[in-house]
mmCIF file of C-alpha atoms and ligand atoms in Angstrom:
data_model
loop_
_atom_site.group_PDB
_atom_site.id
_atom_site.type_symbol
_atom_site.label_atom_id
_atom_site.label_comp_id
_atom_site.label_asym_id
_atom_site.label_seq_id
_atom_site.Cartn_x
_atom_site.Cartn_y
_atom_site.Cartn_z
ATOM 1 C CA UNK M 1 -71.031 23.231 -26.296
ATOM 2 C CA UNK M 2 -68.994 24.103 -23.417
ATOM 3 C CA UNK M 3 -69.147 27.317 -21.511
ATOM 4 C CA UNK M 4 -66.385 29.784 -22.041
ATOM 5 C CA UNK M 5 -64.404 30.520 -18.928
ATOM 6 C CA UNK M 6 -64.150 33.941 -17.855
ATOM 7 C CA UNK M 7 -62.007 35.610 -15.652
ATOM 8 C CA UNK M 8 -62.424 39.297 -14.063
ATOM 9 C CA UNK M 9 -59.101 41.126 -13.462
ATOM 10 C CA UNK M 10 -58.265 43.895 -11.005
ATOM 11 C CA UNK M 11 -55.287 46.449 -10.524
ATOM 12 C CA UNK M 12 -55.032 48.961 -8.137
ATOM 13 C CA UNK M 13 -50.897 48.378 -7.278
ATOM 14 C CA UNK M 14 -49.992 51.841 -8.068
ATOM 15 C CA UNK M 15 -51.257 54.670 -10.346
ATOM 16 C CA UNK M 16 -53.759 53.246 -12.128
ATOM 17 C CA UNK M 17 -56.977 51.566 -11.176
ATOM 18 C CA UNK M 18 -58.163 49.442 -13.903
ATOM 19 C CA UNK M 19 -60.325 46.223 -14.499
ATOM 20 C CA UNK M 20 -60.720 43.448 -17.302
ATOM 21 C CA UNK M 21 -62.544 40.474 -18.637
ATOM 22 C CA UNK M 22 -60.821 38.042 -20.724
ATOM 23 C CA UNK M 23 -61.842 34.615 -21.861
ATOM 24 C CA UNK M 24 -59.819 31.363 -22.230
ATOM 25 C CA UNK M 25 -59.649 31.687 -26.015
ATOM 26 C CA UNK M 26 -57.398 35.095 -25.312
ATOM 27 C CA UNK M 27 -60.338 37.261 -25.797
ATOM 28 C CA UNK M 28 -60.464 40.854 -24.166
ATOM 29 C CA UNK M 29 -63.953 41.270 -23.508
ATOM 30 C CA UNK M 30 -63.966 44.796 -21.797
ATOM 31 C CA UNK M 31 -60.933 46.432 -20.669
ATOM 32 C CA UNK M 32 -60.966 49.860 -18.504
ATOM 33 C CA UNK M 33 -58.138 51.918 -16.820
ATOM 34 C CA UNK M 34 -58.583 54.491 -15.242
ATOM 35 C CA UNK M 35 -55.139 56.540 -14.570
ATOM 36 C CA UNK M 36 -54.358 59.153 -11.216
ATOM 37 C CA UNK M 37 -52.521 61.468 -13.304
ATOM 38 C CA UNK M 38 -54.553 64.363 -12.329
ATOM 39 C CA UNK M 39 -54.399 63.783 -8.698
ATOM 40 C CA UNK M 40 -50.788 62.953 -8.854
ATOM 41 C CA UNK M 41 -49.216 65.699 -11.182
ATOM 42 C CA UNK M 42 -48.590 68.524 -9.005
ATOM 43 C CA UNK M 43 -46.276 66.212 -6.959
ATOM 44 C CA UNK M 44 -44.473 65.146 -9.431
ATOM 45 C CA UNK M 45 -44.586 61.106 -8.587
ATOM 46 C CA UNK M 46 -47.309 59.111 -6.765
ATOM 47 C CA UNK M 47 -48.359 59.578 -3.281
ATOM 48 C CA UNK M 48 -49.400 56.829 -1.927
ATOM 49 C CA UNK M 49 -52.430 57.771 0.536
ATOM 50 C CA UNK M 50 -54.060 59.957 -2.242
ATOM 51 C CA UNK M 51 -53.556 56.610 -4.592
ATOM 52 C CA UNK M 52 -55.173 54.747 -1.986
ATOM 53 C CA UNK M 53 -58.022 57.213 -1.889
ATOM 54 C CA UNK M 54 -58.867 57.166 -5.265
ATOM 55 C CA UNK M 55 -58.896 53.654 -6.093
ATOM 56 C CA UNK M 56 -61.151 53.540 -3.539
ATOM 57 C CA UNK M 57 -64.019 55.475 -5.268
ATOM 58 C CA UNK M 58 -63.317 54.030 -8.561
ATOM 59 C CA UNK M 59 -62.479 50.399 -7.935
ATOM 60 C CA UNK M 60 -66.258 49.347 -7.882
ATOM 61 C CA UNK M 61 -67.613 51.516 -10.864
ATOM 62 C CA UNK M 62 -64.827 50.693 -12.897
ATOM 63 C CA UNK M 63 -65.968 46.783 -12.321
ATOM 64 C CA UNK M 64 -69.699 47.704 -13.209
ATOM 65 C CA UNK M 65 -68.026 49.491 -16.284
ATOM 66 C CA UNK M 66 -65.937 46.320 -17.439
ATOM 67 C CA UNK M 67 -68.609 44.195 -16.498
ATOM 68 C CA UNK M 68 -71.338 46.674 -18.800
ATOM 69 C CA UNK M 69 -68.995 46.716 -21.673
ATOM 70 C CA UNK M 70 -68.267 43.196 -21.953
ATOM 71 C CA UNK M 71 -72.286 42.231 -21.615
ATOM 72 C CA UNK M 72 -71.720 39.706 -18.717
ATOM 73 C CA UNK M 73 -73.086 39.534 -15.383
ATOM 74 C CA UNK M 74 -71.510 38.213 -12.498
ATOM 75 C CA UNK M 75 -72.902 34.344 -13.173
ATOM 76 C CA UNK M 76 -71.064 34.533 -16.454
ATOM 77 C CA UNK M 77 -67.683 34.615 -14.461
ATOM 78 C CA UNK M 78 -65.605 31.734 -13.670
ATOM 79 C CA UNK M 79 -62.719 33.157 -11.547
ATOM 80 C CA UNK M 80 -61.654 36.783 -9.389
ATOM 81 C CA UNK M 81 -58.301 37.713 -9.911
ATOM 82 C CA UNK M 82 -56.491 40.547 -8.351
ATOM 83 C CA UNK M 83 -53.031 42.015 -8.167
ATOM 84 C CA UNK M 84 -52.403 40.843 -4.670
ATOM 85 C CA UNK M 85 -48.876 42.246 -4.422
ATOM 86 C CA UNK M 86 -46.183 43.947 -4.809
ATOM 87 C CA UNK M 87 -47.624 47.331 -5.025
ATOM 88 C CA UNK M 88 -48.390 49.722 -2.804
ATOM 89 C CA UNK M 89 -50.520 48.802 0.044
ATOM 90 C CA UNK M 90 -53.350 51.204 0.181
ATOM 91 C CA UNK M 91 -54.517 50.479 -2.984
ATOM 92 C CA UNK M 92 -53.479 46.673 -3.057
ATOM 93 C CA UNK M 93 -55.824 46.540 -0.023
ATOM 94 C CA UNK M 94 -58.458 48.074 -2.074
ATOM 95 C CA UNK M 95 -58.464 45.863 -4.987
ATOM 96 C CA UNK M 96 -57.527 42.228 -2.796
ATOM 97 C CA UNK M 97 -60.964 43.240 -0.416
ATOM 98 C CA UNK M 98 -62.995 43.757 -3.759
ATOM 99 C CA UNK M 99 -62.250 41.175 -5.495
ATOM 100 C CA UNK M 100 -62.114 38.215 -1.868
ATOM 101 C CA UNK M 101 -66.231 39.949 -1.255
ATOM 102 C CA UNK M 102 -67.251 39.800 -4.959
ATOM 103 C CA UNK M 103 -65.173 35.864 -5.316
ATOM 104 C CA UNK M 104 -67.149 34.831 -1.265
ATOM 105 C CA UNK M 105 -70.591 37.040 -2.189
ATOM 106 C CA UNK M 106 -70.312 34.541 -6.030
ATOM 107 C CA UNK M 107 -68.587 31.188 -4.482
ATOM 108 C CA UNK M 108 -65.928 31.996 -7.583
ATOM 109 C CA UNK M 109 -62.420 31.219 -7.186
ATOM 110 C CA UNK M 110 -60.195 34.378 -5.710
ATOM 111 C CA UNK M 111 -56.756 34.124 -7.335
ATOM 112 C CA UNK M 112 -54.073 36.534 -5.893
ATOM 113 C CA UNK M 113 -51.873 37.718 -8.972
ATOM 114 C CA UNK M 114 -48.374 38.466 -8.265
ATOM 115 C CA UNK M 115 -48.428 42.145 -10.560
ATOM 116 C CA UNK M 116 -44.939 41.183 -11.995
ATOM 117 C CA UNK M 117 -46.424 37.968 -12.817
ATOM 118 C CA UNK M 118 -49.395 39.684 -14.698
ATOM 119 C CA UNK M 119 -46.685 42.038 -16.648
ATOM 120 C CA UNK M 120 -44.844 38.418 -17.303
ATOM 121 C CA UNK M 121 -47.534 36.319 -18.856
ATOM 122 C CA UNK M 122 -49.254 39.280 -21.090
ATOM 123 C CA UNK M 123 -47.460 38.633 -23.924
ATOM 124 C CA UNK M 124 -49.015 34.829 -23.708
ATOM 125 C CA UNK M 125 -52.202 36.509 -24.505
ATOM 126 C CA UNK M 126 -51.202 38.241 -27.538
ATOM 127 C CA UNK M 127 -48.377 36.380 -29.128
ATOM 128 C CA UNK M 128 -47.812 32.704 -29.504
ATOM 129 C CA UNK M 129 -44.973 32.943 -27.094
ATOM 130 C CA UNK M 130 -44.190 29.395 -25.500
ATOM 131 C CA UNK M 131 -42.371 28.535 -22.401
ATOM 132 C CA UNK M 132 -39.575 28.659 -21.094
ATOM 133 C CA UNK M 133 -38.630 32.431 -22.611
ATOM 134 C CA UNK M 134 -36.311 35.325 -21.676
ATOM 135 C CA UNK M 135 -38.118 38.328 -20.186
ATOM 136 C CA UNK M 136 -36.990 41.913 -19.535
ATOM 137 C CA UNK M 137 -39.448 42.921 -17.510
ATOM 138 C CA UNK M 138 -38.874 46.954 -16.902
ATOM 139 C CA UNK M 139 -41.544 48.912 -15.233
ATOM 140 C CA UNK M 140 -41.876 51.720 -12.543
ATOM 141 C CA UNK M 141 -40.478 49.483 -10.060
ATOM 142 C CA UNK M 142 -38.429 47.048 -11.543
ATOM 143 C CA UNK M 143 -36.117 45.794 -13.733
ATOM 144 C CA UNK M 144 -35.292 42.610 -14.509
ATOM 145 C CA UNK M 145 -34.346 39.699 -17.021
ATOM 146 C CA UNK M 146 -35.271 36.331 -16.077
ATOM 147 C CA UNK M 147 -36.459 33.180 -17.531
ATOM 148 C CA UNK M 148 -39.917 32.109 -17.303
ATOM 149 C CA UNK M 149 -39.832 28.657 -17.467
ATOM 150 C CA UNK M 150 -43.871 27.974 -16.364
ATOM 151 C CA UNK M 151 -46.732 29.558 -14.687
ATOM 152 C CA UNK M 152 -45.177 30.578 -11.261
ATOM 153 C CA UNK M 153 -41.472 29.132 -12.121
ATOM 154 C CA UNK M 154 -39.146 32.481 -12.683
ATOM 155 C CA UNK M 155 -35.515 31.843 -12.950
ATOM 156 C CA UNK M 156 -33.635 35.363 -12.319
ATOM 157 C CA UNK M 157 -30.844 36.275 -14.024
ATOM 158 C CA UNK M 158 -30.100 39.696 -13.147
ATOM 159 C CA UNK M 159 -32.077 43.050 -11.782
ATOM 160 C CA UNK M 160 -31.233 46.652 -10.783
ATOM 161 C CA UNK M 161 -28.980 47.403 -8.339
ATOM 162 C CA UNK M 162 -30.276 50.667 -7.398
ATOM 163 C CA UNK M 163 -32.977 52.591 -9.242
ATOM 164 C CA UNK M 164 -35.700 50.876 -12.054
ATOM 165 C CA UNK M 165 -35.505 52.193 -15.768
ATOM 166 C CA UNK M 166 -38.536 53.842 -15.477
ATOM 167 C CA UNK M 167 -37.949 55.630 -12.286
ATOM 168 C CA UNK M 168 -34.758 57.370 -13.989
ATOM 169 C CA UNK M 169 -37.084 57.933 -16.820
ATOM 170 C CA UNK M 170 -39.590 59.443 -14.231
ATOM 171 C CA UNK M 171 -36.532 61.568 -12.676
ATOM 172 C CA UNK M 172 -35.231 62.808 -15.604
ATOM 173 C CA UNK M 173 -38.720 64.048 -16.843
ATOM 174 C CA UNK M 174 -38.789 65.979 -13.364
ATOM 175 C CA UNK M 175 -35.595 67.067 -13.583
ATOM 176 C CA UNK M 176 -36.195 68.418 -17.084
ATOM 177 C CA UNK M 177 -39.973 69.661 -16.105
ATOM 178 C CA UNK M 178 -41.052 67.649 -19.215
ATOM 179 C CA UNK M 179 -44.167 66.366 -17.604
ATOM 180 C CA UNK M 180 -45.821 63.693 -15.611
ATOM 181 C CA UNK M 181 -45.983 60.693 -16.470
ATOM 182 C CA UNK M 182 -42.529 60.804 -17.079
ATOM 183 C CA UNK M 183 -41.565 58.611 -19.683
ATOM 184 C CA UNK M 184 -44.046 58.607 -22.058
ATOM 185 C CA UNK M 185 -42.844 62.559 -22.248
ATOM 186 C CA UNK M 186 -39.476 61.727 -22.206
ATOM 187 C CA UNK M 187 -39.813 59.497 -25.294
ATOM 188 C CA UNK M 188 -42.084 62.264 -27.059
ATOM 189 C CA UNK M 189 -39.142 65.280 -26.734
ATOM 190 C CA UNK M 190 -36.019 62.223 -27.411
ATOM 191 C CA UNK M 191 -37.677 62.134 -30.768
ATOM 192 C CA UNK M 192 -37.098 65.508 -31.663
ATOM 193 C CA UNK M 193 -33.348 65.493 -30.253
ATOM 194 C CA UNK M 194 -29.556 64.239 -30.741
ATOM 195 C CA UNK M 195 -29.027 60.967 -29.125
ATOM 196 C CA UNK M 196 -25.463 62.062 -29.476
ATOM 197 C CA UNK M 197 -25.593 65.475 -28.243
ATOM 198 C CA UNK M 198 -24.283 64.174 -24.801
ATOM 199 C CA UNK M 199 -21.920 61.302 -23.812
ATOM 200 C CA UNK M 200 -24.246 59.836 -20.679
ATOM 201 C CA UNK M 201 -22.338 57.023 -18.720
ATOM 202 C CA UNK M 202 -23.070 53.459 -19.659
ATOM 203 C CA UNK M 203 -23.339 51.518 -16.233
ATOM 204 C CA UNK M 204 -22.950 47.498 -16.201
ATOM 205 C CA UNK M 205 -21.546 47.876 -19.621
ATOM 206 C CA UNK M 206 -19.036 44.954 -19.877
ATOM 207 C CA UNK M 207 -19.952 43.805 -16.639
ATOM 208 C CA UNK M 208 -20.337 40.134 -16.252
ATOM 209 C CA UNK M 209 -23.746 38.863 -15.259
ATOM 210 C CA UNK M 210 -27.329 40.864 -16.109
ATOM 211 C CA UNK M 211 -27.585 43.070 -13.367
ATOM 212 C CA UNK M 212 -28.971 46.654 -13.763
ATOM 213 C CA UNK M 213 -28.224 50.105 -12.339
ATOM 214 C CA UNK M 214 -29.248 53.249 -13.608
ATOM 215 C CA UNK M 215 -28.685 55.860 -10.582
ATOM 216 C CA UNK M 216 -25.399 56.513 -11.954
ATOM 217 C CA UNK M 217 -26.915 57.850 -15.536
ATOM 218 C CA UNK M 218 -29.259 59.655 -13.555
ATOM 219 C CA UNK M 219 -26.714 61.875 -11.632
ATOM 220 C CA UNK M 220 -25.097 62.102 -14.415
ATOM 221 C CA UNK M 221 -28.101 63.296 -16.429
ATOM 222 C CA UNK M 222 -28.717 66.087 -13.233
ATOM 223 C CA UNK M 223 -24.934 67.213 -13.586
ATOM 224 C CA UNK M 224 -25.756 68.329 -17.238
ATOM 225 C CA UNK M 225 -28.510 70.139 -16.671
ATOM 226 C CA UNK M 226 -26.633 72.008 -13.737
ATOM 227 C CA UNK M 227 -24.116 72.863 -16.340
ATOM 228 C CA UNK M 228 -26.518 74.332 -18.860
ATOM 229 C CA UNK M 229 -26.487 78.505 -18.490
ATOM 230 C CA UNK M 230 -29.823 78.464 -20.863
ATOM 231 C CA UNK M 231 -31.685 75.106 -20.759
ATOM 232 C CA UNK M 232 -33.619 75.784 -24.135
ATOM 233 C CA UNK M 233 -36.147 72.719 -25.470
ATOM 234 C CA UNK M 234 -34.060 72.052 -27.710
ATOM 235 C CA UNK M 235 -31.496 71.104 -25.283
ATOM 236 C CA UNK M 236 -34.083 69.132 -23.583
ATOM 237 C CA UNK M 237 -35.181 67.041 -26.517
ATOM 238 C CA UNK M 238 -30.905 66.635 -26.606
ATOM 239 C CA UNK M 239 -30.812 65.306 -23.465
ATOM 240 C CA UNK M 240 -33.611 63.295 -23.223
ATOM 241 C CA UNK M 241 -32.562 61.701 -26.810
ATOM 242 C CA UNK M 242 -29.085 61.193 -24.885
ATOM 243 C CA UNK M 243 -30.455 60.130 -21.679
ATOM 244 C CA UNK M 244 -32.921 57.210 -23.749
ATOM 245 C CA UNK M 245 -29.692 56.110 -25.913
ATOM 246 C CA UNK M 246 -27.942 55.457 -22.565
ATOM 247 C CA UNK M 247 -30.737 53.583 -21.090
ATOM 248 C CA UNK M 248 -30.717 51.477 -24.143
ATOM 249 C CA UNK M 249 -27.167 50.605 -24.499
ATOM 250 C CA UNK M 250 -27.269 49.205 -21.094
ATOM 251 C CA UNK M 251 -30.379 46.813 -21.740
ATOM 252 C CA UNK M 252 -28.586 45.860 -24.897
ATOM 253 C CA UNK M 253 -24.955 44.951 -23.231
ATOM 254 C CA UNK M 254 -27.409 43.312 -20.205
ATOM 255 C CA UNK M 255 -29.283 40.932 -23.056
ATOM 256 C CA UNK M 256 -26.197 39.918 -24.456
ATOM 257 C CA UNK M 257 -25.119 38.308 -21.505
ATOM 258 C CA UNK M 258 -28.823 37.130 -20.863
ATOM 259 C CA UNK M 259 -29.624 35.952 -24.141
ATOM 260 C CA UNK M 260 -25.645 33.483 -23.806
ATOM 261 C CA UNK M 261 -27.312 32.680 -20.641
ATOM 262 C CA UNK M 262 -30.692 31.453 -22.050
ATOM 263 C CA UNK M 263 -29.289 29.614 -24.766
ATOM 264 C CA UNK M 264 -26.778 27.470 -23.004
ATOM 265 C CA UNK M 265 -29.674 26.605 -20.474
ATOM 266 C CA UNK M 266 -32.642 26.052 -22.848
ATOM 267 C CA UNK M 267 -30.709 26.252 -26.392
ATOM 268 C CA UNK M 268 -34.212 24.758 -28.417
ATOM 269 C CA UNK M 269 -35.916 27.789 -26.929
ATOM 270 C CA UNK M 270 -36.616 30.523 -29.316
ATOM 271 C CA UNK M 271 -38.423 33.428 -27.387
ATOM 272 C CA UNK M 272 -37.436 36.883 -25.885
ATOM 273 C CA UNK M 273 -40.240 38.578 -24.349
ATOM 274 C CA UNK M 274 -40.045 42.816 -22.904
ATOM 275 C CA UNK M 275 -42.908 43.835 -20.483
ATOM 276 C CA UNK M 276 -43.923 46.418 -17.956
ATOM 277 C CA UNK M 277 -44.175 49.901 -18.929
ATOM 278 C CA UNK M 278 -41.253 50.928 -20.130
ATOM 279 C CA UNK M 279 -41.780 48.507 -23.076
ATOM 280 C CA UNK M 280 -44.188 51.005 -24.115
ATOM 281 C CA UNK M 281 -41.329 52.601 -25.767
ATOM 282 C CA UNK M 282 -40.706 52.190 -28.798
ATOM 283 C CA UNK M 283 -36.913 52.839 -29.284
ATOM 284 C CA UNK M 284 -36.380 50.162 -26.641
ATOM 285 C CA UNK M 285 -39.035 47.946 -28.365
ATOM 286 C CA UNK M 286 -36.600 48.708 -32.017
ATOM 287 C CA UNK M 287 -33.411 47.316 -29.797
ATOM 288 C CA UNK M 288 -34.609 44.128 -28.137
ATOM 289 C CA UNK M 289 -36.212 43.303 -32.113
ATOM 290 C CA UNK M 290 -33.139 43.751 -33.798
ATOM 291 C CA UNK M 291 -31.571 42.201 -30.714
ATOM 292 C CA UNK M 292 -33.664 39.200 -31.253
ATOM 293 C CA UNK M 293 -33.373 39.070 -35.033
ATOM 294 C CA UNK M 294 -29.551 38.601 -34.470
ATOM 295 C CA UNK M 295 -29.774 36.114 -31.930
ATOM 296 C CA UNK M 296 -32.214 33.765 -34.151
ATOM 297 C CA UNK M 297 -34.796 34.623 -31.400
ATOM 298 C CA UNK M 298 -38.513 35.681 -31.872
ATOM 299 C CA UNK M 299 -39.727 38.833 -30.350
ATOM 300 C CA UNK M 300 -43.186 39.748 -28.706
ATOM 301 C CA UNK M 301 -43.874 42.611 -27.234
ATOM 302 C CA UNK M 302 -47.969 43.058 -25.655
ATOM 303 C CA UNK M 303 -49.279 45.670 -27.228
ATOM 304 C CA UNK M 304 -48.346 49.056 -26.019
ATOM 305 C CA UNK M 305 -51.256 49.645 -24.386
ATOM 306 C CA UNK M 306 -51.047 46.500 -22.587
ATOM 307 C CA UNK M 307 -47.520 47.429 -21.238
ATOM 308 C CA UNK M 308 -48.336 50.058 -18.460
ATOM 309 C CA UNK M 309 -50.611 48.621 -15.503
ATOM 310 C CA UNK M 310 -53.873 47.265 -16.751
ATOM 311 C CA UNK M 311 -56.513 45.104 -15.682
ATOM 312 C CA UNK M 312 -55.725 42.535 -19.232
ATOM 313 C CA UNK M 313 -52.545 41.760 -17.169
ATOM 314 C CA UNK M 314 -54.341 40.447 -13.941
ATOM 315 C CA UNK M 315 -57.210 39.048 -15.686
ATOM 316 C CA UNK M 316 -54.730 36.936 -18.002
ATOM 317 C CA UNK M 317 -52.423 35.720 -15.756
ATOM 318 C CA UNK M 318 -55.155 34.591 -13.550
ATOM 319 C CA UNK M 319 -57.175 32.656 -16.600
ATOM 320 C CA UNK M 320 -53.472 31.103 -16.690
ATOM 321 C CA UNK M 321 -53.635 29.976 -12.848
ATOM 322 C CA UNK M 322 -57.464 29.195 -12.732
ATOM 323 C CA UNK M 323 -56.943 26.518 -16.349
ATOM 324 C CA UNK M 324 -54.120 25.071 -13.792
ATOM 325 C CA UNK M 325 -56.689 24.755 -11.248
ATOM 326 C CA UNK M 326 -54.667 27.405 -8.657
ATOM 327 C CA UNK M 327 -56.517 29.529 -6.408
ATOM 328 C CA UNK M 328 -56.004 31.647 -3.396
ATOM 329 C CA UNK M 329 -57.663 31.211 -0.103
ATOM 330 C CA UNK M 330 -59.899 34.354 1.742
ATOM 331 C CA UNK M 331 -57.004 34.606 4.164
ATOM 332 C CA UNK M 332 -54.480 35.756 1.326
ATOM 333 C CA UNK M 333 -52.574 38.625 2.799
ATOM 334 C CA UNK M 334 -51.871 41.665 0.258
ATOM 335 C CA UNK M 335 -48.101 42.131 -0.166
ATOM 336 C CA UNK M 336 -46.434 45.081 -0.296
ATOM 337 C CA UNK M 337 -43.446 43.117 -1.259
ATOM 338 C CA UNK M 338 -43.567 39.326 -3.542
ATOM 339 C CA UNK M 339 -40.850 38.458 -5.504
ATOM 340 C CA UNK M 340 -41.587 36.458 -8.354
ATOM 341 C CA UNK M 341 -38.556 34.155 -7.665
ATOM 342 C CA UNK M 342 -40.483 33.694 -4.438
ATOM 343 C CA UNK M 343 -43.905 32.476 -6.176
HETATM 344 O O1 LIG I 1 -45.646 48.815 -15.410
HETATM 345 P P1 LIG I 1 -45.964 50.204 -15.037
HETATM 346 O O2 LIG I 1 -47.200 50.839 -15.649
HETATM 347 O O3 LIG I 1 -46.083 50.366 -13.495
HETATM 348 C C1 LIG I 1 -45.262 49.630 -12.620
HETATM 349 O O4 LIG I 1 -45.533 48.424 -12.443
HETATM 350 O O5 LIG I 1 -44.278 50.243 -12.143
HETATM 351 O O6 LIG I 1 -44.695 51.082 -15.401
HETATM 352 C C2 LIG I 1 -44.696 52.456 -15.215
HETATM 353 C C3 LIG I 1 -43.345 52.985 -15.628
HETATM 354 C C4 LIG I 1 -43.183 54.438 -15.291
HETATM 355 O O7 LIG I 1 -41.917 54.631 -14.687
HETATM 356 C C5 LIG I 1 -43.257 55.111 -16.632
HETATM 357 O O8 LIG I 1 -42.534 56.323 -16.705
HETATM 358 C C6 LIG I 1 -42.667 54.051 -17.546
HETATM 359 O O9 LIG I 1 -43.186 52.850 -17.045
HETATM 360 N N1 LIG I 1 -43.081 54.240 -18.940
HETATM 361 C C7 LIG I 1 -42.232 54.513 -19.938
HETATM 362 C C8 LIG I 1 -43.033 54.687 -21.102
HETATM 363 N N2 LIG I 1 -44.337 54.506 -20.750
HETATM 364 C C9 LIG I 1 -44.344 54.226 -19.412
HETATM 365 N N3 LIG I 1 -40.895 54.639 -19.968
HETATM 366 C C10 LIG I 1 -40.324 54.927 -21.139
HETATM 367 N N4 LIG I 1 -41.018 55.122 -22.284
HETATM 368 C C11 LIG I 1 -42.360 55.021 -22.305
HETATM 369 N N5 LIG I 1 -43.047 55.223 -23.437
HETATM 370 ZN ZN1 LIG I 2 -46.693 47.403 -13.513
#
């Protein structure tokens, strides 16, 4: 019987520090995340030295912890991976030393994961998906629809032109002093409120192409609250309803033109993919599945807990990568910066 391969996973790009195991038959052995909300929440948003810091004293116990849970010991692995890039550097400095002195200290192979690529390729691990496929891929720092077409080939059709979906989610949460992280909260009140209550801009809509912009809603989304004499919750939960319908209407106009786009270059292929943490959300999760059932397409989504930064992510896309027989060398640089087009 052969061995099964084994890959571990690290994170430490932003927020969260967080480590995996996974095997090649798509089996999550352990999986442990450890998020900087406290340390972060009185600034409102990440800062990026204190980030830094604290992956620092929980990279290596949260490794001991994913290696505990899953019962494996460091000759059970096959392969390091680690988000390599792009991230912030403190703490993808962190994780890329760990995991090149645990891969050297082992003689495993280190694979540098691009941390888009890892968002990318989850949804491999828990749906049949099959490439090539149409992604949004809408996180913190991005947002994007391209076609993955293999392991390391992204075709891009479109991104933001100024600020990512969930960093107007982030703002508006601020703005509305809904709480940190931002938009899980601003899901949680849009529940409770009108999505009509306010008529938020639309930006992109019509627009040829699949680019994004969503600085626009956001100012737009500050005038209102300006404008409010008594900003009761209620009013909140109105805006943030308002606020999430906007978002949504723009990553439904942006798919049409995606999904013509996908079709007239691969019209045999059948998939439409969401990732990154704002696929967490489940009103955006409704659109792209009705959006999919219209378009004769099949939708997978990871799930939810897979879509905000994880070790899964890392470990998977670098099982994908090590069964190709791709690894990094010790001199990998960490990236602050790595488009996927670029990988
Ligand atoms: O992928 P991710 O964990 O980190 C990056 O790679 O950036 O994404 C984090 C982003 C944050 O902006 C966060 O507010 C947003 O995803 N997010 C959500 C939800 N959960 C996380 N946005 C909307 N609805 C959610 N439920
Ligand atoms: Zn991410």
């Amino acid at each position: 019987m052969t061995k099964d391969k084994i890959v571990l996973g690290i994170e430490s790009s932003c927020d969260e520090t967080a480590c995996a195991l996974v095997n090649d038959k798509k089996e999550i052995l352990s999986s442990v995340v450890w998020s900087q909300y406290d340390e972060h929440r009185q600034f409102g948003g990440v800062v990026p030295e204190i980030a830094a810091r604290a992956h620092l004293e929980k990279c290596i116990v949260l490794i001991k912890e994913a290696m505990k849970k899953a019962g494996k010991t460091y000759d059970d692995l096959s392969a390091v991976a680690v988000a390599g890039g792009p991230g912030l550097i403190g703490g993808v400095l962190v994780g890329v030393m760990t995991a090149k002195a645990i891969a050297w200290a082992r003689q495993l192979p280190f694979i540098a994961v691009n941390h888009l690529e890892g968002h990318a390729l989850t949804a491999r691990l828990s749906n049949p998906v099959k490439f090539p496929y149409l992604l949004l891929l809408t996180s913190g720092g991005h947002c994007q629809l391209l076609i993955v077409e293999s392991v390391g080939k992204y075709k891009k059709l479109g991104g933001t032109i100024d600020d990512s979906a969930g960093e107007a989610f982030d703002k508006v949460a601020k703005m509305l002093e809904v709480g940190y992280p931002g938009g899980p909260n601003v899901e949680l009140w849009a529940k409770k409120g009108n999505p009509k209550a306010f008529q938020f801009p639309v930006p992109m809509k019509g627009r040829v192409g699949c680019d994004f912009s969503f600085s626009g809603l956001k100012t737009a989304v500050r005038v209102c609250i300006e404008k409010q004499p008594n900003l009761t919750d209620t009013i909140k939960q109105d805006i943030c309803a308002s606020f999430q319908q906007a978002v949504i209407k723009q990553m439904s106009d942006r798919l049409d033109h995606g999904i013509e786009m996908f079709k007239s270059m691969y019209p045999t292929a059948k998939d439409l993919v969401v990732a990154g943490g704002v696929a967490a959300n489940l009103s955006v999760r409704r659109m792209l599945e009705e959006k999919a059932q219209k378009n004769g397409l099949i939708f997978s989504a990871p799930p939810v807990n897979l879509c905000t930064d994880n070790g899964v992510m890392i470990a998977w896309a670098g099982m994908e990568r090590h069964l190709l027989g791709i690894s990094d060398g010790f001199d990998f640089k960490a990236r602050p910066r790595w488009p996927l087009e670029s990988l």
